[in-house]
Each structure stands twice: as C-alpha cells, then as structure tokens.
mmCIF file of C-alpha atoms in Angstrom:
data_model
loop_
_atom_site.group_PDB
_atom_site.id
_atom_site.type_symbol
_atom_site.label_atom_id
_atom_site.label_comp_id
_atom_site.label_asym_id
_atom_site.label_seq_id
_atom_site.Cartn_x
_atom_site.Cartn_y
_atom_site.Cartn_z
ATOM 1 C CA MET A 975 23.199 8.008 0.242
ATOM 2 C CA ALA A 976 20.371 8.056 2.763
ATOM 3 C CA ALA A 977 17.449 5.716 2.391
ATOM 4 C CA ARG A 978 14.315 6.996 0.666
ATOM 5 C CA PRO A 979 11.572 4.937 2.314
ATOM 6 C CA ILE A 980 7.851 4.706 1.802
ATOM 7 C CA SER A 981 5.551 3.205 4.435
ATOM 8 C CA ILE A 982 1.920 2.409 3.663
ATOM 9 C CA THR A 983 -0.298 1.572 6.621
ATOM 10 C CA VAL A 984 -3.247 -0.539 5.454
ATOM 11 C CA VAL A 985 -6.321 -0.669 7.708
ATOM 12 C CA ASN A 986 -8.850 -3.371 6.809
ATOM 13 C CA ASN A 987 -12.418 -2.221 7.406
ATOM 14 C CA CYS A 988 -13.953 -3.961 4.381
ATOM 15 C CA GLY A 989 -15.785 -6.700 6.291
ATOM 16 C CA THR A 990 -13.702 -9.690 5.140
ATOM 17 C CA THR A 991 -10.201 -11.109 5.557
ATOM 18 C CA VAL A 992 -7.582 -10.040 2.983
ATOM 19 C CA GLU A 993 -4.085 -11.401 2.307
ATOM 20 C CA PHE A 994 -0.920 -9.540 1.198
ATOM 21 C CA ASP A 995 0.288 -10.992 -2.138
ATOM 22 C CA ASN A 996 1.163 -10.324 -5.818
ATOM 23 C CA VAL A 997 4.253 -8.383 -4.744
ATOM 24 C CA THR A 998 6.430 -6.819 -7.471
ATOM 25 C CA HIS A 999 8.926 -4.007 -7.650
ATOM 26 C CA GLN A 1000 10.470 -2.082 -10.529
ATOM 27 C CA HIS A 1001 12.912 -0.097 -8.369
ATOM 28 C CA GLY A 1002 14.107 -0.275 -4.791
ATOM 29 C CA THR A 1003 13.554 -3.062 -2.339
ATOM 30 C CA THR A 1004 10.718 -5.571 -2.547
ATOM 31 C CA PRO A 1005 7.769 -4.277 -0.497
ATOM 32 C CA LYS A 1006 7.369 -6.198 2.752
ATOM 33 C CA ILE A 1007 5.261 -6.210 5.896
ATOM 34 C CA THR A 1008 7.211 -4.573 8.735
ATOM 35 C CA SER A 1009 4.433 -4.312 11.332
ATOM 36 C CA GLY A 1010 1.370 -6.472 11.766
ATOM 37 C CA SER A 1011 0.477 -9.523 9.724
ATOM 38 C CA GLY A 1012 0.084 -10.108 6.002
ATOM 39 C CA THR A 1013 -3.310 -11.638 6.784
ATOM 40 C CA LEU A 1014 -5.700 -8.862 7.783
ATOM 41 C CA ILE A 1015 -8.945 -9.843 9.445
ATOM 42 C CA ASP A 1016 -11.604 -7.135 9.505
ATOM 43 C CA GLY A 1017 -10.377 -4.358 11.820
ATOM 44 C CA ALA A 1018 -6.680 -5.313 11.582
ATOM 45 C CA GLN A 1019 -3.846 -3.275 10.095
ATOM 46 C CA CYS A 1020 -0.276 -3.668 8.873
ATOM 47 C CA VAL A 1021 2.543 -1.553 7.453
ATOM 48 C CA VAL A 1022 3.987 -2.226 3.974
ATOM 49 C CA TYR A 1023 7.517 -0.801 3.568
ATOM 50 C CA ALA A 1024 9.980 -0.317 0.691
ATOM 51 C CA GLU A 1025 13.041 1.854 0.162
ATOM 52 C CA ASN A 1026 15.394 2.965 -2.587
ATOM 53 C CA SER A 1027 18.244 1.053 -4.166
ATOM 54 C CA GLY A 1028 21.075 3.351 -5.172
ATOM 55 C CA LEU A 1029 19.793 6.599 -6.641
ATOM 56 C CA VAL A 1030 16.412 5.196 -7.658
ATOM 57 C CA GLY A 1031 13.441 5.604 -5.333
ATOM 58 C CA PRO A 1032 11.119 2.678 -4.608
ATOM 59 C CA GLN A 1033 8.450 1.774 -7.152
ATOM 60 C CA GLY A 1034 6.255 -1.314 -7.215
ATOM 61 C CA SER A 1035 2.916 -2.920 -6.555
ATOM 62 C CA PHE A 1036 1.149 -5.412 -4.310
ATOM 63 C CA SER A 1037 -2.354 -6.658 -3.588
ATOM 64 C CA PHE A 1038 -4.577 -7.496 -0.678
ATOM 65 C CA THR A 1039 -6.649 -10.406 -1.998
ATOM 66 C CA PHE A 1040 -9.972 -11.448 -0.468
ATOM 67 C CA GLN A 1041 -9.764 -14.840 1.250
ATOM 68 C CA ASP A 1042 -13.425 -15.703 0.573
ATOM 69 C CA GLY A 1043 -12.685 -17.329 -2.803
ATOM 70 C CA SER A 1044 -14.264 -14.461 -4.785
ATOM 71 C CA GLY A 1045 -11.017 -13.543 -6.570
ATOM 72 C CA LYS A 1046 -11.482 -9.887 -5.571
ATOM 73 C CA ALA A 1047 -8.461 -7.802 -4.588
ATOM 74 C CA TYR A 1048 -7.359 -4.309 -3.704
ATOM 75 C CA ASN A 1049 -4.425 -3.654 -6.083
ATOM 76 C CA PHE A 1050 -1.877 -1.081 -4.893
ATOM 77 C CA SER A 1051 0.821 0.699 -6.891
ATOM 78 C CA TYR A 1052 3.330 3.218 -5.560
ATOM 79 C CA ASN A 1053 6.268 5.361 -6.661
ATOM 80 C CA HIS A 1054 8.555 7.522 -4.492
ATOM 81 C CA PRO A 1055 11.104 8.909 -6.987
ATOM 82 C CA TYR A 1056 14.130 11.091 -6.402
ATOM 83 C CA GLY A 1057 14.086 14.553 -7.949
ATOM 84 C CA THR A 1058 10.998 16.337 -9.186
ATOM 85 C CA GLY A 1059 8.730 13.353 -9.771
ATOM 86 C CA GLU A 1060 5.561 13.103 -7.688
ATOM 87 C CA THR A 1061 5.208 10.424 -5.029
ATOM 88 C CA TYR A 1062 1.944 8.496 -5.234
ATOM 89 C CA VAL A 1063 0.081 5.525 -3.814
ATOM 90 C CA ASN A 1064 -2.847 4.373 -5.973
ATOM 91 C CA VAL A 1065 -5.399 1.687 -5.145
ATOM 92 C CA ASN A 1066 -7.570 -0.088 -7.706
ATOM 93 C CA ASP A 1067 -10.609 -1.208 -5.698
ATOM 94 C CA PRO A 1068 -12.741 -4.262 -6.465
ATOM 95 C CA LYS A 1069 -16.388 -3.703 -7.426
ATOM 96 C CA GLY A 1070 -18.493 -2.880 -4.373
ATOM 97 C CA TYR A 1071 -15.515 -1.644 -2.343
ATOM 98 C CA THR A 1072 -13.525 1.549 -1.953
ATOM 99 C CA ASP A 1073 -10.562 2.984 -0.088
ATOM 100 C CA LYS A 1074 -9.847 6.203 1.741
ATOM 101 C CA MET A 1075 -6.458 7.825 2.411
ATOM 102 C CA THR A 1076 -6.837 8.971 6.022
ATOM 103 C CA GLU A 1077 -3.254 10.200 6.448
ATOM 104 C CA ASN A 1078 -1.103 11.619 3.637
ATOM 105 C CA HIS A 1079 2.566 12.492 4.151
ATOM 106 C CA LEU A 1080 3.735 11.444 0.684
ATOM 107 C CA ALA A 1081 5.497 14.741 -0.060
ATOM 108 C CA HIS A 1082 8.167 13.975 2.587
ATOM 109 C CA HIS A 1083 11.569 12.331 2.085
ATOM 110 C CA ASP A 1084 10.388 9.570 4.456
ATOM 111 C CA ALA A 1085 6.992 9.200 2.762
ATOM 112 C CA TYR A 1086 4.074 7.558 4.539
ATOM 113 C CA CYS A 1087 0.322 7.312 4.341
ATOM 114 C CA THR A 1088 -2.608 5.378 5.761
ATOM 115 C CA ILE A 1089 -5.141 3.687 3.485
ATOM 116 C CA GLU A 1090 -8.415 2.362 4.887
ATOM 117 C CA LEU A 1091 -10.090 -0.446 2.915
ATOM 118 C CA GLN A 1092 -13.880 -0.109 2.978
ATOM 119 C CA GLN A 1093 -17.032 -1.707 1.627
ATOM 120 C CA LEU A 1094 -19.484 0.559 -0.180
ATOM 121 C CA ALA A 1095 -22.829 1.013 1.524
ATOM 122 C CA SER A 1096 -25.534 -1.058 -0.114
#
C-alpha cells in the first residue's frame, strides 16, 4: 500500500518566536518536522509531515507555542483519511492572532498546504 502523506508548511509571520510541541496522533505516524526547525523565529518556516499506517490515513494535532511566556499557542489539527472522508487542516488561533492558508492542495493523495501565522492589526 502506498503512503498517504500530508505536509503542512508553517510560515511564521506573527511577530514572535514559536516552538513546535504538544504533538499527538490518533492514526498514522507521529507528525514531525522534515524541513526547517521546530523553533520558528519571525519570518522562518518549517514543514510538518505525517503519513498513514496501514489502511488508516494520518490524523493528529500539534501546536506552535509562543516562546514569550504568554502561554499562547496556535493549535493545529489535521485528518487525511482514505475513502470519501474530507481532508482538513484546522488552526485554533490565540486571541489577537490569525492564520491564512496561502496554498491548498488537500484534495490530493499527497496532500499539502501552507499556513501563514499572522498577528491581527491593532
């Protein structure tokens, strides 16, 4: 059985350093950084990757936590199921911040997208 991967490029444009953490998975491999660093200074990017295990597509979650001691985090969840289920990547943004999906190829077997982390204008 061929792999069913999902790659999520995360671009940090939120004005502060964030750290990859709180990694969990329900199905598939544990999400991991395959390009770039798990510590994203403002302007940096990385790729988070997971793939299926057996006949179950990857599903899980992870965070990018602010390193300023505020406790804020961007919380990601994803699912890339086999069959008719819809592939998604959702981001729960901290107050005062948002995200934008700038590239969306989630409907493909080899799913990928780009998410830009942003600060709301004050």
